[in-house]
mmCIF file with all atom_site columns, C-alpha atoms in Angstrom:
data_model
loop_
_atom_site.group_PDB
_atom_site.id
_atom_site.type_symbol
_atom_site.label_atom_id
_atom_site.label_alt_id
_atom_site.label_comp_id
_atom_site.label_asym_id
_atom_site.label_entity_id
_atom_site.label_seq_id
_atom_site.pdbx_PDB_ins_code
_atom_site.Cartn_x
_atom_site.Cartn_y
_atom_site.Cartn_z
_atom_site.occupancy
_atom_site.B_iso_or_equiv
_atom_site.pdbx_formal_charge
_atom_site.auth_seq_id
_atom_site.auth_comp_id
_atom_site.auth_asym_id
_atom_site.auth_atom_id
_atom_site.pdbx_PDB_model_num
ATOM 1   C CA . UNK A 1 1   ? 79.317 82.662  -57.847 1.00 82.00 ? 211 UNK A CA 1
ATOM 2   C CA . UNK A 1 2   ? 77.421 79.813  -58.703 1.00 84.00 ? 212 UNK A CA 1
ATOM 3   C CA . UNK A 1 3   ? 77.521 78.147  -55.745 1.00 85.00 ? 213 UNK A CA 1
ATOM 4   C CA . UNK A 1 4   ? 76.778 81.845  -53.737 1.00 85.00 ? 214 UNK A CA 1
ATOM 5   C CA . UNK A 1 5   ? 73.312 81.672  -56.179 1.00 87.00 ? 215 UNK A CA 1
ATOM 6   C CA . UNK A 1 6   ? 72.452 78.195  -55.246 1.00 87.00 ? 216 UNK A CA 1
ATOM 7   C CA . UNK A 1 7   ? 73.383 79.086  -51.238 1.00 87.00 ? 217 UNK A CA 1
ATOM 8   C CA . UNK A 1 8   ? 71.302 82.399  -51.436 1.00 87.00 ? 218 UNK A CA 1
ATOM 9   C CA . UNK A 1 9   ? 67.139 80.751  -52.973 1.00 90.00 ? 219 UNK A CA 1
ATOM 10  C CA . UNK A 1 10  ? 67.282 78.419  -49.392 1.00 88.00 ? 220 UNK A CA 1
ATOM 11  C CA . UNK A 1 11  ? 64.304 79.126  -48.139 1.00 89.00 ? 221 UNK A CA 1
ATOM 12  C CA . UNK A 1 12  ? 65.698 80.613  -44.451 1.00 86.00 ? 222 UNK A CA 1
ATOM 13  C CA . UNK A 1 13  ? 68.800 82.368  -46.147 1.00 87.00 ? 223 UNK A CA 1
ATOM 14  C CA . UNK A 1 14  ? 68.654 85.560  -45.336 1.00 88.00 ? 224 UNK A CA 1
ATOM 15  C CA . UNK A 1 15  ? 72.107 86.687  -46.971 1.00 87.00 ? 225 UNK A CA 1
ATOM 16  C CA . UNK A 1 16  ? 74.949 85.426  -48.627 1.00 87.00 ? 226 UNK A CA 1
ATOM 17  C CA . UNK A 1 17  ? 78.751 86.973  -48.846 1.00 87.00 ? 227 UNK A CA 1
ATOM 18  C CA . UNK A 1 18  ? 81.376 85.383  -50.803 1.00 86.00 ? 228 UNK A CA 1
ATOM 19  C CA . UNK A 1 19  ? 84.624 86.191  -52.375 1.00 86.00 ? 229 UNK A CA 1
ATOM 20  C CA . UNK A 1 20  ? 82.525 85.960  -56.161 1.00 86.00 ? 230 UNK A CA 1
ATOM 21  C CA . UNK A 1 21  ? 80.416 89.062  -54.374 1.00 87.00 ? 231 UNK A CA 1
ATOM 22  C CA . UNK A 1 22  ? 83.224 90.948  -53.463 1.00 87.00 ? 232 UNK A CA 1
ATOM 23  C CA . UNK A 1 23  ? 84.846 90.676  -56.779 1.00 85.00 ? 233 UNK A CA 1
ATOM 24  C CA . UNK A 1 24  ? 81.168 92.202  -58.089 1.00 86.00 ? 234 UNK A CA 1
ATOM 25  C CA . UNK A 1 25  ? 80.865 94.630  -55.877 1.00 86.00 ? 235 UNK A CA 1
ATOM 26  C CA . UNK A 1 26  ? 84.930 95.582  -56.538 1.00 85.00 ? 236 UNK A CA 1
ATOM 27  C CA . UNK A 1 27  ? 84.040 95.782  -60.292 1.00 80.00 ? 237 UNK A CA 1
ATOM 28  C CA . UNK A 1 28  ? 81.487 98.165  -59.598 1.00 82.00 ? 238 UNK A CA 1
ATOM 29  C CA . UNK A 1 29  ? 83.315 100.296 -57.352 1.00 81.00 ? 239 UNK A CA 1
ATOM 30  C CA . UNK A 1 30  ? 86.722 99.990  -59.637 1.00 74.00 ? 240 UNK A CA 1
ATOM 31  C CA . UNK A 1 31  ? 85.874 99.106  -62.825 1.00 71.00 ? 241 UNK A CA 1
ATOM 32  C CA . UNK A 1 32  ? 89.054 97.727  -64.826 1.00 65.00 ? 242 UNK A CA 1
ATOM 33  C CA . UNK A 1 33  ? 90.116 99.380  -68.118 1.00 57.00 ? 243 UNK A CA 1
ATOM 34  C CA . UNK A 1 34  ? 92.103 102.256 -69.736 1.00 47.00 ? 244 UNK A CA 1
ATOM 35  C CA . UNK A 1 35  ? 90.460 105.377 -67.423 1.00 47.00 ? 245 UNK A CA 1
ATOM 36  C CA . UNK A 1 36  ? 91.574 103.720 -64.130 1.00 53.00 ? 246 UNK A CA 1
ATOM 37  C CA . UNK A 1 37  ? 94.439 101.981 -65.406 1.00 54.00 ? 247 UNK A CA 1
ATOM 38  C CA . UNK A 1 38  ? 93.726 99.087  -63.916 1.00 60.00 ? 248 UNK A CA 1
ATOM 39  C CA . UNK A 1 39  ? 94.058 96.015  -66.010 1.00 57.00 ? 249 UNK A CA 1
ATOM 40  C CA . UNK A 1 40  ? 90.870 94.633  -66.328 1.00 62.00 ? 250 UNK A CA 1
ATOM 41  C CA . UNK A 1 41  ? 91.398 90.751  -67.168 1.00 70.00 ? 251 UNK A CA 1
ATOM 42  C CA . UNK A 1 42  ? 92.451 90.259  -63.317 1.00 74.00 ? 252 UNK A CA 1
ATOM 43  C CA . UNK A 1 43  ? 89.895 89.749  -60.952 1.00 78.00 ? 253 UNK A CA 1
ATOM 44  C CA . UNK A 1 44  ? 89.317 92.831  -58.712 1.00 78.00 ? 254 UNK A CA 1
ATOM 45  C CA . UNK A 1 45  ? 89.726 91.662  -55.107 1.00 78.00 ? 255 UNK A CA 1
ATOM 46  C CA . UNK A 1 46  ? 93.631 90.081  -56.742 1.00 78.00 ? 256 UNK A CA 1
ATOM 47  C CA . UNK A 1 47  ? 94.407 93.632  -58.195 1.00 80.00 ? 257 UNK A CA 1
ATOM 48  C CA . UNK A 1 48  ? 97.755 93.810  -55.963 1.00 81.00 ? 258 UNK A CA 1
ATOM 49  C CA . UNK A 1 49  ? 97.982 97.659  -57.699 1.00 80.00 ? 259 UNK A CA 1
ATOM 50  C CA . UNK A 1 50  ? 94.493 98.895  -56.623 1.00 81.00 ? 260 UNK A CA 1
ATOM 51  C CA . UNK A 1 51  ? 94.707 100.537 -53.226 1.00 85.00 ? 261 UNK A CA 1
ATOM 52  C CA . UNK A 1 52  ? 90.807 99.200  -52.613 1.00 84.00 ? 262 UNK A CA 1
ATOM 53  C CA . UNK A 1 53  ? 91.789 96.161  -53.921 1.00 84.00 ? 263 UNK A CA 1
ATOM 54  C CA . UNK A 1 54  ? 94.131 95.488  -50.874 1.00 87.00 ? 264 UNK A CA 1
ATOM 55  C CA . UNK A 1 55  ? 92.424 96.706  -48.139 1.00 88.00 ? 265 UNK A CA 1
ATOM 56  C CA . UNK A 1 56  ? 89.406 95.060  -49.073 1.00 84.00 ? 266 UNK A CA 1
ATOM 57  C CA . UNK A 1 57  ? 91.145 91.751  -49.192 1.00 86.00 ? 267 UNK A CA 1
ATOM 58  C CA . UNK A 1 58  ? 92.614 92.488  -46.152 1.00 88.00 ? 268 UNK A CA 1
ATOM 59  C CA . UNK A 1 59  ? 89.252 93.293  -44.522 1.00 89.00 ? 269 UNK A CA 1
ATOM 60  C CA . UNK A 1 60  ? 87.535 90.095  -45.797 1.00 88.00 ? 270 UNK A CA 1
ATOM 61  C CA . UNK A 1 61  ? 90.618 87.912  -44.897 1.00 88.00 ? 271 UNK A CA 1
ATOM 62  C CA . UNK A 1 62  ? 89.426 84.995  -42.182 1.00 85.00 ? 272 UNK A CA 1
ATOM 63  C CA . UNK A 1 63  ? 85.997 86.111  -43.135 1.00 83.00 ? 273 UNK A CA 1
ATOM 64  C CA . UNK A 1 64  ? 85.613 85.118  -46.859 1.00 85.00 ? 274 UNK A CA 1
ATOM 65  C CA . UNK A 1 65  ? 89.187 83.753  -47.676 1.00 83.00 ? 275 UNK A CA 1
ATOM 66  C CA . UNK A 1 66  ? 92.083 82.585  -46.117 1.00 85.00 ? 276 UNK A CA 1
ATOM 67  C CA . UNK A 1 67  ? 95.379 84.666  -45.721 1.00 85.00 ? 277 UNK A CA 1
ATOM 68  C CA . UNK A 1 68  ? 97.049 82.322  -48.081 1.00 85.00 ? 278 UNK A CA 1
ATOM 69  C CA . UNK A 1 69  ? 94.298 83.019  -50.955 1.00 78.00 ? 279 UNK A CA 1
ATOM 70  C CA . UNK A 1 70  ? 94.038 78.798  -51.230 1.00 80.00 ? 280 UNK A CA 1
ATOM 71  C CA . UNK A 1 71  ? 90.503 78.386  -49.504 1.00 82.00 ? 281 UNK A CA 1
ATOM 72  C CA . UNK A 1 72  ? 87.281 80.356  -49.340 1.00 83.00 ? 282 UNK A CA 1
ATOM 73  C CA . UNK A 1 73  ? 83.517 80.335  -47.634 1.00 83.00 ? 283 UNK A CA 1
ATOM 74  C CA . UNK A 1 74  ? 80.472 81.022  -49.058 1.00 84.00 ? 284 UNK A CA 1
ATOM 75  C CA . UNK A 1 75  ? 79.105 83.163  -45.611 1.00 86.00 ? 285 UNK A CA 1
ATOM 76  C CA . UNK A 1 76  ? 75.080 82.710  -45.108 1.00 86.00 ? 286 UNK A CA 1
ATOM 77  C CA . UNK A 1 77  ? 73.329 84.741  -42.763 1.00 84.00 ? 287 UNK A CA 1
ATOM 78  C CA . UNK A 1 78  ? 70.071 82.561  -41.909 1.00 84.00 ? 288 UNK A CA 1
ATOM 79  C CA . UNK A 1 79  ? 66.705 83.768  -40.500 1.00 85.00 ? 289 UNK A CA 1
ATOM 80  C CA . UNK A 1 80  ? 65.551 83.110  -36.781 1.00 85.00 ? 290 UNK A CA 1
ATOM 81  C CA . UNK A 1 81  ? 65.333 79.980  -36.176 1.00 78.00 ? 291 UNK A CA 1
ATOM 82  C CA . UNK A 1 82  ? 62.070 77.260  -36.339 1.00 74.00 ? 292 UNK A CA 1
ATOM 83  C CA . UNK A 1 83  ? 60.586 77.126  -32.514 1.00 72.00 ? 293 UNK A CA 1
ATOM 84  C CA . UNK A 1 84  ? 60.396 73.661  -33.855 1.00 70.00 ? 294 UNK A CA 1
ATOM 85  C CA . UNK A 1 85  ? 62.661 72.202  -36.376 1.00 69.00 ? 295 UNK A CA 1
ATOM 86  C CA . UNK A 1 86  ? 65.691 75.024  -35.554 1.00 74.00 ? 296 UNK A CA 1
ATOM 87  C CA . UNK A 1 87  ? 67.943 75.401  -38.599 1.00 76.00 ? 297 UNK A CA 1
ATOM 88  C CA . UNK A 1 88  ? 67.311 71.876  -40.026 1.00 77.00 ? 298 UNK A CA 1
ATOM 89  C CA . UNK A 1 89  ? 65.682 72.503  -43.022 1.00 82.00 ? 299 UNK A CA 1
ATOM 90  C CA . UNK A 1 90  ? 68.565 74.957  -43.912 1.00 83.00 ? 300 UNK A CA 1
ATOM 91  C CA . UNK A 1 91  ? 71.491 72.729  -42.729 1.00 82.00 ? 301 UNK A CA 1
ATOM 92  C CA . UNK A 1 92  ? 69.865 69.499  -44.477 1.00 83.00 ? 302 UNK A CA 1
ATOM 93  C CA . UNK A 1 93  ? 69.983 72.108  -47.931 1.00 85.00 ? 303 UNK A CA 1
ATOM 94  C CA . UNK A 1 94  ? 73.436 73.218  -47.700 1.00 83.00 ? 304 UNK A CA 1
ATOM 95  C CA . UNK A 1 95  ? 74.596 69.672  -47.179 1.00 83.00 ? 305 UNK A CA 1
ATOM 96  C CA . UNK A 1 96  ? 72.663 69.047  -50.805 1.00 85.00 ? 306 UNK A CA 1
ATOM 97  C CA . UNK A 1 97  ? 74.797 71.488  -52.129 1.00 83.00 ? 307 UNK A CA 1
ATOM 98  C CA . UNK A 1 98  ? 77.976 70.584  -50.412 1.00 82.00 ? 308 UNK A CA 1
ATOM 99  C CA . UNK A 1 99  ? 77.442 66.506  -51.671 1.00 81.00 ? 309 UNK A CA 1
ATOM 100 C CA . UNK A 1 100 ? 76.568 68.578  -55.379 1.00 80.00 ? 310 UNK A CA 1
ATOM 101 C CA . UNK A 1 101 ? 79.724 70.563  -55.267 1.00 79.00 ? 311 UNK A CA 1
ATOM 102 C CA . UNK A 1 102 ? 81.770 72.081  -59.192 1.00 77.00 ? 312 UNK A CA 1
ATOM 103 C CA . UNK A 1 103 ? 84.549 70.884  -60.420 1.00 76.00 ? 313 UNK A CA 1
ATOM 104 C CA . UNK A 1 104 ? 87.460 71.817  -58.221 1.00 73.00 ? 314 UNK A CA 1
ATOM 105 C CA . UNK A 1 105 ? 85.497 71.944  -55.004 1.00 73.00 ? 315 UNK A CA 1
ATOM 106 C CA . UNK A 1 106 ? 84.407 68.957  -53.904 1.00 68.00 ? 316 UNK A CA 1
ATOM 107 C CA . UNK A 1 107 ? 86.332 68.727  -50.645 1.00 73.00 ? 317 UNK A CA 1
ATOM 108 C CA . UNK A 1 108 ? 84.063 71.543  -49.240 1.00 74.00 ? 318 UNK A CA 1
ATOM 109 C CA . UNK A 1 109 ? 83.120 71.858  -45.426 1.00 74.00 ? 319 UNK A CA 1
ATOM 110 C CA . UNK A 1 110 ? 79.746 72.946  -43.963 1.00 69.00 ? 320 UNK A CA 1
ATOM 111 C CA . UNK A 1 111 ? 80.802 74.481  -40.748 1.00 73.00 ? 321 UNK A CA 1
ATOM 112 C CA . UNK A 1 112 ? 78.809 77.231  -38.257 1.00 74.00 ? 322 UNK A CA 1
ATOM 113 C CA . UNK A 1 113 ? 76.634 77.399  -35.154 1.00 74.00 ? 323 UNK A CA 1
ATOM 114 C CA . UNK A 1 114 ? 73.661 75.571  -36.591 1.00 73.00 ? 324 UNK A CA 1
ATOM 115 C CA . UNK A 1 115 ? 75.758 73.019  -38.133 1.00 73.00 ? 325 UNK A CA 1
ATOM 116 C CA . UNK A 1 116 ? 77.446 72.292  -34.865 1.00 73.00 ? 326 UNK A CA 1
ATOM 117 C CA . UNK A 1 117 ? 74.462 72.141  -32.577 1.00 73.00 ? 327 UNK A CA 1
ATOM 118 C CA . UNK A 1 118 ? 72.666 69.971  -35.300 1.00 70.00 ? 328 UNK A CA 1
ATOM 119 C CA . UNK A 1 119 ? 75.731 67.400  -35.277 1.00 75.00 ? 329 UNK A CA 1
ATOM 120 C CA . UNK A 1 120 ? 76.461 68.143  -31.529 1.00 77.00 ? 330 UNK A CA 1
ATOM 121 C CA . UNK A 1 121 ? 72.809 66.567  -30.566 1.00 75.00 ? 331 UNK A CA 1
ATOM 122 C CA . UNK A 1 122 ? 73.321 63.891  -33.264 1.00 76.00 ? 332 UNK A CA 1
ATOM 123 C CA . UNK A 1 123 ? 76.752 62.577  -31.406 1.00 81.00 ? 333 UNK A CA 1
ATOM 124 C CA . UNK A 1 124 ? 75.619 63.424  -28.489 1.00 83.00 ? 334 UNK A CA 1
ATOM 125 C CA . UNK A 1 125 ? 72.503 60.870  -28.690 1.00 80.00 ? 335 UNK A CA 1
ATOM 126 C CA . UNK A 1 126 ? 75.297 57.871  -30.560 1.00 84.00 ? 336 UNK A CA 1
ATOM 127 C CA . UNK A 1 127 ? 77.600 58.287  -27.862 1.00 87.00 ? 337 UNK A CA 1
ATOM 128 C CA . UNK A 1 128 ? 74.915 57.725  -25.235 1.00 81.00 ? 338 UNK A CA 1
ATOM 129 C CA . UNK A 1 129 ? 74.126 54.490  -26.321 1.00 80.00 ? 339 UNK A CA 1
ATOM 130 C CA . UNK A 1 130 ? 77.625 53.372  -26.819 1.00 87.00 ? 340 UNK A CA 1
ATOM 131 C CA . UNK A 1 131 ? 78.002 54.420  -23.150 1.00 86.00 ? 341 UNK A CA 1
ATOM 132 C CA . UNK A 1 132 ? 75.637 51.909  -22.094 1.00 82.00 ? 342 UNK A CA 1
ATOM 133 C CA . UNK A 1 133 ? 76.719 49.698  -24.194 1.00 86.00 ? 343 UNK A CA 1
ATOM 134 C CA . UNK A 1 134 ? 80.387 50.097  -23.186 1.00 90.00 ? 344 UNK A CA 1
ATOM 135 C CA . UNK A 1 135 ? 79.223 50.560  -18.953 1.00 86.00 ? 345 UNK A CA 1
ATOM 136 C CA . UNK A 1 136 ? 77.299 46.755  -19.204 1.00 87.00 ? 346 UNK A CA 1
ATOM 137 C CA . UNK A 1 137 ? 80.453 45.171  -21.108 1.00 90.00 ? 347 UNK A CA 1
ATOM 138 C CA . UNK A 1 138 ? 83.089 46.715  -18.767 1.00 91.00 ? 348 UNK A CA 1
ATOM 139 C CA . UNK A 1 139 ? 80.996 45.963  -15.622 1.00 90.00 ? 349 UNK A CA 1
ATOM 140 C CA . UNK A 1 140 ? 80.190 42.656  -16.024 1.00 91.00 ? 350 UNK A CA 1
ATOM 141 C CA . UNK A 1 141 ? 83.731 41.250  -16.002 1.00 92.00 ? 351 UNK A CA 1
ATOM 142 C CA . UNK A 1 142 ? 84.045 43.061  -12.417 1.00 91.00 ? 352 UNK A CA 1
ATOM 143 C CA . UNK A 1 143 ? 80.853 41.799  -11.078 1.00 89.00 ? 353 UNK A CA 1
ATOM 144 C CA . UNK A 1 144 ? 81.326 38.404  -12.278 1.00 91.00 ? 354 UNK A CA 1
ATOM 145 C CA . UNK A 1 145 ? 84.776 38.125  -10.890 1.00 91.00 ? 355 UNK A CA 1
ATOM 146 C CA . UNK A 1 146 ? 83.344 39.946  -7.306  1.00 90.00 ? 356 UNK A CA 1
ATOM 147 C CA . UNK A 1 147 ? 79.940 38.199  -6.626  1.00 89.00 ? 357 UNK A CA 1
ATOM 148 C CA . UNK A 1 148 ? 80.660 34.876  -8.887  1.00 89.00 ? 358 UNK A CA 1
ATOM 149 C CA . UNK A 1 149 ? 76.962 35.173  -10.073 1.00 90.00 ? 359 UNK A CA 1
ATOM 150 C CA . UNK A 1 150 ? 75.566 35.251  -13.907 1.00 92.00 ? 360 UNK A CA 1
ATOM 151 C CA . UNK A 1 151 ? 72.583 36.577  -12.159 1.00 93.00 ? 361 UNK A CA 1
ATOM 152 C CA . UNK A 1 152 ? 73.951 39.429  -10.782 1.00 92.00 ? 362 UNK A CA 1
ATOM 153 C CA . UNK A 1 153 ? 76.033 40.205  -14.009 1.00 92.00 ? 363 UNK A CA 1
ATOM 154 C CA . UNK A 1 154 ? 71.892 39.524  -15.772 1.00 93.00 ? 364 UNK A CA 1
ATOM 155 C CA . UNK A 1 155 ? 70.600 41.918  -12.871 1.00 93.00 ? 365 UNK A CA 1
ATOM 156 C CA . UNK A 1 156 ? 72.868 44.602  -13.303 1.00 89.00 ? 366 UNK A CA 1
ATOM 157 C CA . UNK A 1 157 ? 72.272 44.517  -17.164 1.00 89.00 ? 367 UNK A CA 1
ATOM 158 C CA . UNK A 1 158 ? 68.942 45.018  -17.537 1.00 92.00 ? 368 UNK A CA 1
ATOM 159 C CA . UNK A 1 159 ? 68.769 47.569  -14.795 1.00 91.00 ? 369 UNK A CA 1
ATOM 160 C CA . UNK A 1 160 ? 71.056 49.530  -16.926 1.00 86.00 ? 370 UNK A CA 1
ATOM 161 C CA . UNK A 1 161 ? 68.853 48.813  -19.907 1.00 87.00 ? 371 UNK A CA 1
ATOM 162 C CA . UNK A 1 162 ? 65.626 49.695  -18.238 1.00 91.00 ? 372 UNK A CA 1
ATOM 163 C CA . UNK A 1 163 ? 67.268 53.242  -16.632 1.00 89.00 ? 373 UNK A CA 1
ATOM 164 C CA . UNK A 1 164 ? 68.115 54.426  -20.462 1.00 84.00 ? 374 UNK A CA 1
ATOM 165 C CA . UNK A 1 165 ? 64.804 52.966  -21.277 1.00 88.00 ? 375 UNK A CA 1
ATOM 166 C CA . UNK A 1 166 ? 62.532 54.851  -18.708 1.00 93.00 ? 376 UNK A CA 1
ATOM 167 C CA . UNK A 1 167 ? 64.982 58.056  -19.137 1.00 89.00 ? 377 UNK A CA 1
ATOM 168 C CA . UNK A 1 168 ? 64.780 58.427  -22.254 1.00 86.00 ? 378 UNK A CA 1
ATOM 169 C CA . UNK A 1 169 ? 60.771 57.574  -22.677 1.00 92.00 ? 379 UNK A CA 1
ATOM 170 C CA . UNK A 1 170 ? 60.141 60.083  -19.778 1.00 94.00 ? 380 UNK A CA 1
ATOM 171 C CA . UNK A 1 171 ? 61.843 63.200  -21.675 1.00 89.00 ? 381 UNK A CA 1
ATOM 172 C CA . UNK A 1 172 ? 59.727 62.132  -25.066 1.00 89.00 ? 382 UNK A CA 1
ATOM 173 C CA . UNK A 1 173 ? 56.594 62.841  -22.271 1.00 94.00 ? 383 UNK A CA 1
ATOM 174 C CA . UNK A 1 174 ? 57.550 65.737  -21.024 1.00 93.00 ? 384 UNK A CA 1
ATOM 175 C CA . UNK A 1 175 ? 58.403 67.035  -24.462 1.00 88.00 ? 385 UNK A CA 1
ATOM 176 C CA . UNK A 1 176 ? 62.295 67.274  -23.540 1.00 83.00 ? 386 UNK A CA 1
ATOM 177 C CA . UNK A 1 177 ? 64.442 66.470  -27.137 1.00 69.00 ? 387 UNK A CA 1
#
């Protein structure tokens, strides 16, 4: 529940659903105690003897919690995105929150759509210039051994370099990211 607060004041958060809401909302609906019989020191979404109980876990399973009971997400539904910045400022504060994690939880995940796209473009720019990288050091060998010329090996080098070069500063003009 704590973390759910700290997930739900992002600025772009529209909503939050977690297994701490459910139980809330489950306490509400089936309050524990002598009138229900329902014991009321367990928490209500692990009352195996509440007919609610069970088909609300059920319902939530792969959604909130895991079949096994062992793991559990903290579900944010976000606003549109920035035209500009996308889900950034969002993603960059639930990864503050996943680095500032309780006791118990530290090994938490930040997975979903913006996540992935944000990380996607991220390797996706690394891996290009390791692909240059990796295209001048595997070519040279083969030119060297077929033309028996540093200056083709040089030539073939910086024509690589200057293609990523001019690609790359032609996209920033047209406005391309």
């Amino acid at each position: 529940s704590e973390v759910s607060a700290r997930v739900s004041k992002i600025p772009g958060v529209r909503g939050v659903l977690s297994v701490a809401q459910l139980n809330e909302l489950l306490g509400v609906i089936r309050p524990g105690g002598l009138l229900t019989g329902l014991s009321s020191d367990t928490p209500p979404l692990l009352r195996r003897d509440d007919v609610v109980a069970v088909a609300f876990d059920r319902l939530f399973q792969g959604y909130t919690h895991s079949e096994q009971r062992d793991q559990s997400a903290i579900v944010a539904l976000l606003d549109p995105p920035d035209e500009e910045r996308g889900h950034g400022d969002v993603v960059a504060a639930f990864r503050e929150i996943t680095r500032d994690m309780p006791e118990g939880t530290q090994d938490a995940v930040l997975v979903g759509e913006p996540v992935l796209l944000s990380e996607g473009f991220d390797l996706i720019e690394r891996d290009g210039g390791q692909l240059a990288v990796w295209t001048i050091a595997l070519l040279s060998p083969l030119v060297l051994l077929l033309l028996r010329s540093w200056r083709w090996v040089l030539l073939q080098a910086i024509v690589i370099g200057w293609s990523v070069t001019v690609t790359r500063a032609l996209l920033y003009a047209l406005g391309i990211r």
